[in-house]
Short mmCIF file of C-alpha atoms in Angstrom, two decimals:
data_model
loop_
_atom_site.label_atom_id
_atom_site.label_comp_id
_atom_site.label_asym_id
_atom_site.label_seq_id
_atom_site.Cartn_x
_atom_site.Cartn_y
_atom_site.Cartn_z
CA MET A 1 -114.74 -108.84 0.50
CA ARG A 2 -114.84 -107.54 -2.98
CA LEU A 3 -111.28 -106.83 -3.90
CA PRO A 4 -110.00 -107.36 -7.53
CA ALA A 5 -107.21 -109.53 -7.85
CA PRO A 6 -104.08 -108.13 -9.83
CA ALA A 7 -103.91 -108.39 -13.51
CA GLY A 8 -103.49 -112.47 -14.48
CA ALA A 9 -104.13 -113.33 -10.81
CA GLN A 10 -106.80 -115.99 -9.57
CA TRP A 11 -107.56 -117.09 -6.40
CA ASP A 12 -110.02 -119.54 -4.55
CA GLY A 13 -112.14 -117.22 -2.76
CA ASN A 14 -110.69 -117.71 0.56
CA TRP A 15 -109.58 -115.17 2.94
CA GLN A 16 -107.21 -116.35 5.72
CA PRO A 17 -107.49 -114.57 9.17
CA ASP A 18 -104.23 -112.83 10.47
CA ASP A 19 -103.35 -110.79 13.61
CA SER A 20 -103.17 -107.60 11.45
CA LEU A 21 -104.86 -108.00 8.31
CA ALA A 22 -106.62 -110.96 6.33
CA TYR A 23 -104.97 -112.14 3.24
CA ARG A 24 -105.54 -114.37 0.51
CA ILE A 25 -103.29 -116.43 -1.55
CA ILE A 26 -103.20 -115.51 -5.37
CA THR A 27 -101.85 -117.40 -8.04
CA THR A 28 -101.43 -117.23 -11.91
CA VAL A 29 -102.13 -120.13 -14.34
CA ASN A 30 -98.86 -121.91 -15.20
CA ARG A 31 -97.31 -120.78 -18.49
CA HIS A 32 -96.48 -123.37 -20.52
CA ILE A 33 -93.58 -122.95 -23.41
CA ASP A 34 -94.41 -124.67 -26.49
CA GLY A 35 -91.79 -127.65 -27.28
CA HIS A 36 -90.04 -127.13 -23.85
CA PRO A 37 -90.72 -129.03 -20.57
CA LEU A 38 -90.92 -126.02 -18.54
CA GLU A 39 -93.82 -124.35 -16.47
CA SER A 40 -93.84 -121.18 -14.82
CA GLY A 41 -96.36 -119.31 -12.59
CA LEU A 42 -96.66 -116.73 -9.60
CA THR A 43 -97.66 -116.98 -6.16
CA ALA A 44 -98.03 -114.25 -3.46
CA ASN A 45 -100.12 -112.86 -0.40
CA GLN A 46 -102.60 -110.11 -1.21
CA PHE A 47 -103.72 -108.28 2.13
CA CYS A 48 -107.37 -107.13 2.27
CA ASP A 49 -106.31 -103.37 1.64
CA GLY A 50 -104.99 -104.45 -1.62
CA ARG A 51 -101.19 -104.58 -0.79
CA ILE A 52 -98.93 -107.59 -2.04
CA ASP A 53 -97.14 -109.00 1.01
CA ALA A 54 -93.55 -107.96 0.02
CA ASP A 55 -92.06 -108.57 3.47
CA ARG A 56 -93.15 -111.45 5.33
CA GLU A 57 -93.67 -113.71 2.39
CA PRO A 58 -92.64 -112.05 -0.53
CA PRO A 59 -93.88 -113.32 -3.96
CA THR A 60 -92.60 -115.98 -5.72
CA VAL A 61 -91.88 -117.35 -9.23
CA ASN A 62 -92.52 -121.06 -9.47
CA VAL A 63 -90.58 -123.06 -11.95
CA GLN A 64 -91.11 -126.64 -12.74
CA LEU A 65 -88.32 -127.86 -15.04
CA CYS A 66 -88.39 -131.36 -16.37
CA TRP A 67 -84.97 -131.89 -17.43
CA GLU A 68 -81.60 -130.89 -16.73
CA ASP A 69 -80.15 -129.24 -19.68
CA GLY A 70 -79.88 -125.35 -19.88
CA LEU A 71 -82.82 -123.18 -21.08
CA SER A 72 -82.85 -121.87 -24.72
CA ALA A 73 -83.97 -117.98 -25.29
CA SER A 74 -87.70 -118.80 -25.39
CA PRO A 75 -88.16 -120.33 -22.29
CA ALA A 76 -85.87 -117.90 -20.22
CA LEU A 77 -87.69 -115.18 -21.73
CA ALA A 78 -90.86 -116.73 -20.10
CA LEU A 79 -89.22 -116.74 -16.93
CA VAL A 80 -88.30 -113.10 -17.29
CA ASP A 81 -91.69 -112.34 -18.10
CA ALA A 82 -93.21 -113.59 -15.11
CA ALA A 83 -90.44 -112.01 -12.71
CA LEU A 84 -91.74 -108.75 -14.44
CA ASP A 85 -95.29 -109.40 -13.68
CA LEU A 86 -94.46 -110.20 -10.24
CA GLY A 87 -92.45 -106.79 -10.00
CA ARG A 88 -95.78 -105.11 -11.21
CA TRP A 89 -97.73 -106.73 -8.40
CA THR A 90 -95.29 -105.15 -5.68
CA GLU A 91 -94.76 -101.78 -7.33
CA PRO A 92 -96.44 -99.00 -5.06
#
């Protein structure tokens, strides 16, 4: 199948069978914030018709925080940016 992934997304080339529509798991490269022990990325299921699964397994923002302190503005804005990308994936 030749379906382009959403902007910024990547996938391993494998489609998963499903009762209704085949799907693939798409991800983004983790975003690293210079000087902060934080990484974030997106994961979603994309159906073979191009839609992102927003119901059964909605997209997620994955966060790896390597300490227990709060976030300063720079890493917090990176998380907001990731969430906005996720929203663009699921817009009709």
